[in-house]
PDB file of C-alpha atoms in Angstrom:
ATOM      1  CA  MET T1164     -21.944  -9.634 -15.861  1.00 43.00           C
ATOM      2  CA  VAL T1165     -23.573 -10.268 -12.511  1.00 42.00           C
ATOM      3  CA  ALA T1166     -25.766  -7.632 -10.921  1.00 43.00           C
ATOM      4  CA  LYS T1167     -24.886  -6.356  -7.476  1.00 44.00           C
ATOM      5  CA  GLY T1168     -26.153  -8.735  -4.858  1.00 43.00           C
ATOM      6  CA  GLU T1169     -26.308 -11.722  -7.209  1.00 46.00           C
ATOM      7  CA  SER T1170     -23.840 -14.521  -6.756  1.00 50.00           C
ATOM      8  CA  MET T1171     -22.066 -16.348  -9.519  1.00 66.00           C
ATOM      9  CA  SER T1172     -22.147 -20.094  -9.654  1.00 91.00           C
ATOM     10  CA  LEU T1173     -18.926 -22.005  -9.267  1.00 96.00           C
ATOM     11  CA  PRO T1174     -17.654 -24.220 -12.078  1.00 97.00           C
ATOM     12  CA  LYS T1175     -18.425 -27.910 -11.609  1.00 97.00           C
ATOM     13  CA  ILE T1176     -15.815 -30.330 -10.318  1.00 98.00           C
ATOM     14  CA  GLY T1177     -15.059 -32.902 -13.022  1.00 98.00           C
ATOM     15  CA  ASN T1178     -15.679 -30.455 -15.881  1.00 98.00           C
ATOM     16  CA  MET T1179     -12.936 -28.741 -17.834  1.00 98.00           C
ATOM     17  CA  ALA T1180     -11.723 -25.717 -15.899  1.00 98.00           C
ATOM     18  CA  PRO T1181     -12.767 -22.393 -17.459  1.00 98.00           C
ATOM     19  CA  LYS T1182     -10.059 -21.303 -19.898  1.00 97.00           C
ATOM     20  CA  PHE T1183      -8.238 -18.011 -19.630  1.00 98.00           C
ATOM     21  CA  VAL T1184      -5.279 -16.010 -20.880  1.00 98.00           C
ATOM     22  CA  LEU T1185      -4.026 -13.193 -18.645  1.00 98.00           C
ATOM     23  CA  GLU T1186      -0.857 -11.150 -18.274  1.00 98.00           C
ATOM     24  CA  ASN T1187       1.503 -11.923 -15.421  1.00 98.00           C
ATOM     25  CA  GLN T1188       3.528  -9.389 -13.444  1.00 98.00           C
ATOM     26  CA  ARG T1189       6.182  -9.365 -16.205  1.00 97.00           C
ATOM     27  CA  GLY T1190       3.619  -8.584 -18.908  1.00 97.00           C
ATOM     28  CA  GLU T1191       3.823 -12.135 -20.340  1.00 98.00           C
ATOM     29  CA  LYS T1192       0.662 -13.916 -21.440  1.00 98.00           C
ATOM     30  CA  VAL T1193      -0.161 -16.988 -19.349  1.00 98.00           C
ATOM     31  CA  ALA T1194      -2.868 -19.403 -20.514  1.00 98.00           C
ATOM     32  CA  LEU T1195      -4.333 -22.237 -18.480  1.00 98.00           C
ATOM     33  CA  LYS T1196      -3.893 -24.519 -21.506  1.00 97.00           C
ATOM     34  CA  ASP T1197      -0.099 -23.963 -21.309  1.00 97.00           C
ATOM     35  CA  PHE T1198       0.033 -26.489 -18.468  1.00 98.00           C
ATOM     36  CA  LYS T1199      -2.364 -29.150 -19.804  1.00 97.00           C
ATOM     37  CA  GLY T1200      -0.796 -32.595 -19.913  1.00 97.00           C
ATOM     38  CA  GLU T1201       2.220 -31.354 -17.941  1.00 97.00           C
ATOM     39  CA  LYS T1202       1.268 -29.945 -14.549  1.00 98.00           C
ATOM     40  CA  ASN T1203      -1.498 -29.610 -12.015  1.00 98.00           C
ATOM     41  CA  VAL T1204      -2.488 -25.978 -11.571  1.00 98.00           C
ATOM     42  CA  VAL T1205      -3.415 -24.234  -8.342  1.00 98.00           C
ATOM     43  CA  ILE T1206      -5.447 -21.134  -9.213  1.00 98.00           C
ATOM     44  CA  TYR T1207      -5.868 -19.013  -6.152  1.00 98.00           C
ATOM     45  CA  PHE T1208      -7.945 -15.859  -6.180  1.00 98.00           C
ATOM     46  CA  TYR T1209      -6.989 -13.178  -3.674  1.00 98.00           C
ATOM     47  CA  PRO T1210      -8.596  -9.756  -3.132  1.00 97.00           C
ATOM     48  CA  LYS T1211      -5.670  -7.316  -3.159  1.00 96.00           C
ATOM     49  CA  ALA T1212      -1.884  -7.448  -3.408  1.00 97.00           C
ATOM     50  CA  SER T1213       0.192  -6.298  -0.429  1.00 97.00           C
ATOM     51  CA  THR T1214      -2.633  -6.522   2.120  1.00 96.00           C
ATOM     52  CA  PRO T1215      -1.855  -8.511   5.294  1.00 96.00           C
ATOM     53  CA  GLY T1216      -3.860 -11.680   4.537  1.00 96.00           C
ATOM     54  CA  CYS T1217      -2.836 -11.792   0.890  1.00 97.00           C
ATOM     55  CA  THR T1218       0.832 -11.323   1.831  1.00 98.00           C
ATOM     56  CA  VAL T1219       0.751 -14.182   4.366  1.00 98.00           C
ATOM     57  CA  GLN T1220      -0.944 -16.422   1.804  1.00 98.00           C
ATOM     58  CA  ALA T1221       1.506 -15.538  -1.007  1.00 98.00           C
ATOM     59  CA  CYS T1222       4.591 -15.973   1.197  1.00 98.00           C
ATOM     60  CA  GLY T1223       3.439 -19.429   2.284  1.00 98.00           C
ATOM     61  CA  LEU T1224       3.144 -20.437  -1.364  1.00 98.00           C
ATOM     62  CA  ARG T1225       6.523 -18.844  -2.140  1.00 98.00           C
ATOM     63  CA  ASP T1226       8.199 -20.831   0.617  1.00 98.00           C
ATOM     64  CA  SER T1227       6.585 -24.086  -0.578  1.00 98.00           C
ATOM     65  CA  LYS T1228       7.554 -23.783  -4.252  1.00 97.00           C
ATOM     66  CA  ARG T1229       9.954 -26.743  -4.175  1.00 98.00           C
ATOM     67  CA  LYS T1230       7.254 -28.987  -2.679  1.00 98.00           C
ATOM     68  CA  TYR T1231       4.741 -27.890  -5.315  1.00 98.00           C
ATOM     69  CA  SER T1232       7.275 -28.452  -8.106  1.00 98.00           C
ATOM     70  CA  SER T1233       8.074 -31.961  -6.851  1.00 97.00           C
ATOM     71  CA  ASN T1234       4.338 -32.689  -7.093  1.00 97.00           C
ATOM     72  CA  ARG T1235       4.293 -31.401 -10.690  1.00 98.00           C
ATOM     73  CA  THR T1236       2.142 -28.447  -9.700  1.00 98.00           C
ATOM     74  CA  VAL T1237       2.303 -24.773 -10.636  1.00 98.00           C
ATOM     75  CA  VAL T1238       0.702 -21.928  -8.686  1.00 98.00           C
ATOM     76  CA  LEU T1239      -1.113 -18.985 -10.306  1.00 98.00           C
ATOM     77  CA  GLY T1240      -2.345 -16.095  -8.174  1.00 98.00           C
ATOM     78  CA  LEU T1241      -5.186 -14.014  -9.639  1.00 98.00           C
ATOM     79  CA  SER T1242      -6.384 -10.631  -8.433  1.00 98.00           C
ATOM     80  CA  PRO T1243      -8.008  -7.525  -9.904  1.00 97.00           C
ATOM     81  CA  ASP T1244      -4.754  -5.597  -9.358  1.00 98.00           C
ATOM     82  CA  ALA T1245      -3.067  -3.808 -12.270  1.00 98.00           C
ATOM     83  CA  LEU T1246       0.393  -4.967 -13.385  1.00 97.00           C
ATOM     84  CA  PRO T1247       2.424  -2.238 -11.586  1.00 98.00           C
ATOM     85  CA  LYS T1248       0.914  -3.299  -8.264  1.00 98.00           C
ATOM     86  CA  LEU T1249       1.720  -6.952  -8.988  1.00 98.00           C
ATOM     87  CA  VAL T1250       5.322  -6.050  -9.820  1.00 98.00           C
ATOM     88  CA  LYS T1251       5.692  -4.259  -6.462  1.00 98.00           C
ATOM     89  CA  PHE T1252       4.108  -7.209  -4.617  1.00 98.00           C
ATOM     90  CA  GLU T1253       6.432  -9.694  -6.334  1.00 98.00           C
ATOM     91  CA  GLU T1254       9.548  -7.606  -5.686  1.00 98.00           C
ATOM     92  CA  LYS T1255       8.776  -6.707  -2.066  1.00 98.00           C
ATOM     93  CA  GLN T1256       7.873 -10.296  -1.079  1.00 98.00           C
ATOM     94  CA  LYS T1257      10.362 -12.014  -3.454  1.00 98.00           C
ATOM     95  CA  LEU T1258       7.539 -14.102  -4.908  1.00 98.00           C
ATOM     96  CA  ASN T1259       8.494 -16.958  -7.247  1.00 98.00           C
ATOM     97  CA  PHE T1260       5.262 -17.704  -9.095  1.00 98.00           C
ATOM     98  CA  ASP T1261       2.987 -15.953 -11.579  1.00 98.00           C
ATOM     99  CA  LEU T1262       0.616 -13.255 -10.375  1.00 98.00           C
ATOM    100  CA  LEU T1263      -2.055 -12.667 -12.993  1.00 98.00           C
ATOM    101  CA  SER T1264      -3.891  -9.404 -13.500  1.00 98.00           C
ATOM    102  CA  ASP T1265      -7.660  -9.733 -13.919  1.00 98.00           C
ATOM    103  CA  THR T1266      -8.533  -6.023 -13.757  1.00 97.00           C
ATOM    104  CA  GLU T1267     -11.903  -6.482 -15.479  1.00 96.00           C
ATOM    105  CA  HIS T1268     -12.624  -9.554 -13.316  1.00 96.00           C
ATOM    106  CA  LYS T1269     -13.604 -11.621 -16.368  1.00 97.00           C
ATOM    107  CA  VAL T1270     -11.826 -14.737 -15.089  1.00 98.00           C
ATOM    108  CA  ALA T1271     -13.112 -14.105 -11.564  1.00 98.00           C
ATOM    109  CA  ASP T1272     -16.630 -14.039 -13.063  1.00 96.00           C
ATOM    110  CA  GLN T1273     -16.003 -17.337 -14.908  1.00 97.00           C
ATOM    111  CA  TYR T1274     -14.889 -18.982 -11.673  1.00 98.00           C
ATOM    112  CA  GLY T1275     -17.727 -17.492  -9.633  1.00 97.00           C
ATOM    113  CA  VAL T1276     -15.502 -15.622  -7.164  1.00 97.00           C
ATOM    114  CA  TRP T1277     -16.515 -12.041  -8.016  1.00 96.00           C
ATOM    115  CA  GLY T1278     -19.320 -10.997  -5.742  1.00 93.00           C
ATOM    116  CA  LEU T1279     -20.714  -8.892  -2.935  1.00 91.00           C
ATOM    117  CA  LYS T1280     -18.432  -8.442   0.064  1.00 90.00           C
ATOM    118  CA  LYS T1281     -18.785  -6.668   3.380  1.00 86.00           C
ATOM    119  CA  PHE T1282     -16.049  -4.975   5.368  1.00 83.00           C
ATOM    120  CA  MET T1283     -16.590  -2.767   8.392  1.00 89.00           C
ATOM    121  CA  GLY T1284     -20.258  -2.285   7.526  1.00 91.00           C
ATOM    122  CA  ARG T1285     -19.566  -1.315   3.910  1.00 92.00           C
ATOM    123  CA  GLU T1286     -20.745  -3.419   0.986  1.00 93.00           C
ATOM    124  CA  TYR T1287     -18.816  -3.585  -2.277  1.00 92.00           C
ATOM    125  CA  MET T1288     -18.074  -5.920  -5.180  1.00 93.00           C
ATOM    126  CA  GLY T1289     -14.784  -7.785  -5.103  1.00 94.00           C
ATOM    127  CA  ILE T1290     -12.902 -11.076  -5.148  1.00 96.00           C
ATOM    128  CA  ASN T1291     -13.957 -13.760  -2.710  1.00 95.00           C
ATOM    129  CA  ARG T1292     -10.813 -15.621  -1.651  1.00 97.00           C
ATOM    130  CA  MET T1293     -10.997 -19.145  -3.113  1.00 97.00           C
ATOM    131  CA  THR T1294      -8.690 -21.755  -4.588  1.00 98.00           C
ATOM    132  CA  PHE T1295      -9.273 -24.084  -7.525  1.00 98.00           C
ATOM    133  CA  ILE T1296      -7.144 -27.144  -8.246  1.00 98.00           C
ATOM    134  CA  VAL T1297      -6.942 -28.223 -11.884  1.00 98.00           C
ATOM    135  CA  GLY T1298      -5.471 -31.598 -12.850  1.00 98.00           C
ATOM    136  CA  LYS T1299      -3.004 -32.238 -15.650  1.00 98.00           C
ATOM    137  CA  ASP T1300      -5.989 -33.231 -17.801  1.00 98.00           C
ATOM    138  CA  GLY T1301      -7.371 -29.680 -17.540  1.00 98.00           C
ATOM    139  CA  LYS T1302     -10.341 -30.764 -15.429  1.00 98.00           C
ATOM    140  CA  LEU T1303     -11.351 -29.055 -12.217  1.00 98.00           C
ATOM    141  CA  LYS T1304     -10.514 -31.442  -9.372  1.00 98.00           C
ATOM    142  CA  HIS T1305     -11.227 -29.466  -6.204  1.00 98.00           C
ATOM    143  CA  ILE T1306     -12.543 -26.111  -4.939  1.00 98.00           C
ATOM    144  CA  MET T1307     -11.509 -24.652  -1.589  1.00 98.00           C
ATOM    145  CA  GLU T1308     -14.234 -22.172  -0.700  1.00 96.00           C
ATOM    146  CA  LYS T1309     -12.939 -21.498   2.802  1.00 94.00           C
ATOM    147  CA  VAL T1310      -9.282 -20.513   2.845  1.00 96.00           C
ATOM    148  CA  ASN T1311      -7.098 -19.976   5.890  1.00 97.00           C
ATOM    149  CA  THR T1312      -4.363 -17.620   4.666  1.00 97.00           C
ATOM    150  CA  LYS T1313      -1.852 -18.924   7.232  1.00 98.00           C
ATOM    151  CA  THR T1314      -2.189 -22.621   6.305  1.00 98.00           C
ATOM    152  CA  HIS T1315      -3.358 -22.311   2.677  1.00 98.00           C
ATOM    153  CA  HIS T1316      -0.062 -23.550   1.176  1.00 98.00           C
ATOM    154  CA  GLU T1317      -0.093 -26.653   3.424  1.00 98.00           C
ATOM    155  CA  ASP T1318      -3.810 -27.343   2.943  1.00 98.00           C
ATOM    156  CA  VAL T1319      -3.558 -27.238  -0.860  1.00 98.00           C
ATOM    157  CA  LEU T1320      -0.405 -29.368  -0.954  1.00 98.00           C
ATOM    158  CA  ALA T1321      -1.962 -31.984   1.341  1.00 98.00           C
ATOM    159  CA  TRP T1322      -5.013 -32.217  -0.944  1.00 98.00           C
ATOM    160  CA  ILE T1323      -2.797 -32.609  -4.047  1.00 98.00           C
ATOM    161  CA  LYS T1324      -0.659 -35.313  -2.425  1.00 97.00           C
ATOM    162  CA  GLU T1325      -3.733 -37.281  -1.353  1.00 97.00           C
ATOM    163  CA  ASN T1326      -5.753 -36.913  -4.551  1.00 98.00           C
ATOM    164  CA  LEU T1327      -3.570 -36.304  -7.630  1.00 95.00           C
TER     165      LEU T1327
END
C-alpha cells in the first residue's frame, strides 16, 4: 500500500507484465495469462465509468474492435468501479470488450497508476489514466503515460502496428 502523496513506480518495459485475475462486467474471471502466446493485450486504466472522458475513450475502443482483432490484440479496461456500474456502462455504451473491476486497486497499485490526484482544488487518491501494451510473450512492451481520450484508440493501434 502506498501512503497518500507517495507515487508508485511503473513496471519496467521488457519485464513480464504484472499478473492479475479480476472479474469482468459479467462476473467472469479474466487473467492476463489467458492471452499469453495468443494475443497482445492493451490494458487501459480509467478513473470512473460513465464519466465524459472515460466514455469517449471507451467508445473509441469499441468502434475500433475489428482493427484491434485483426492485429491479434485484445483490450481490457480497468477501473475501481464495482461490477453493477460496469454492467451499466457496458449496456449504455454497447461496449464490446472486457471491463475489469479493481475495487481494491490492487492491480492499479501493481501497475503504478493509483496515486494522488487533484480536481477543482481537491486532492484525493484515484486512478491515473494510463495504458500498458503487453506483447503475446507476456512482456510489457510500451507505457502511455499521457493519454488523449479522443485519440487513444488510434494512438494505441498505431503503436501496435509499428512495433508488434
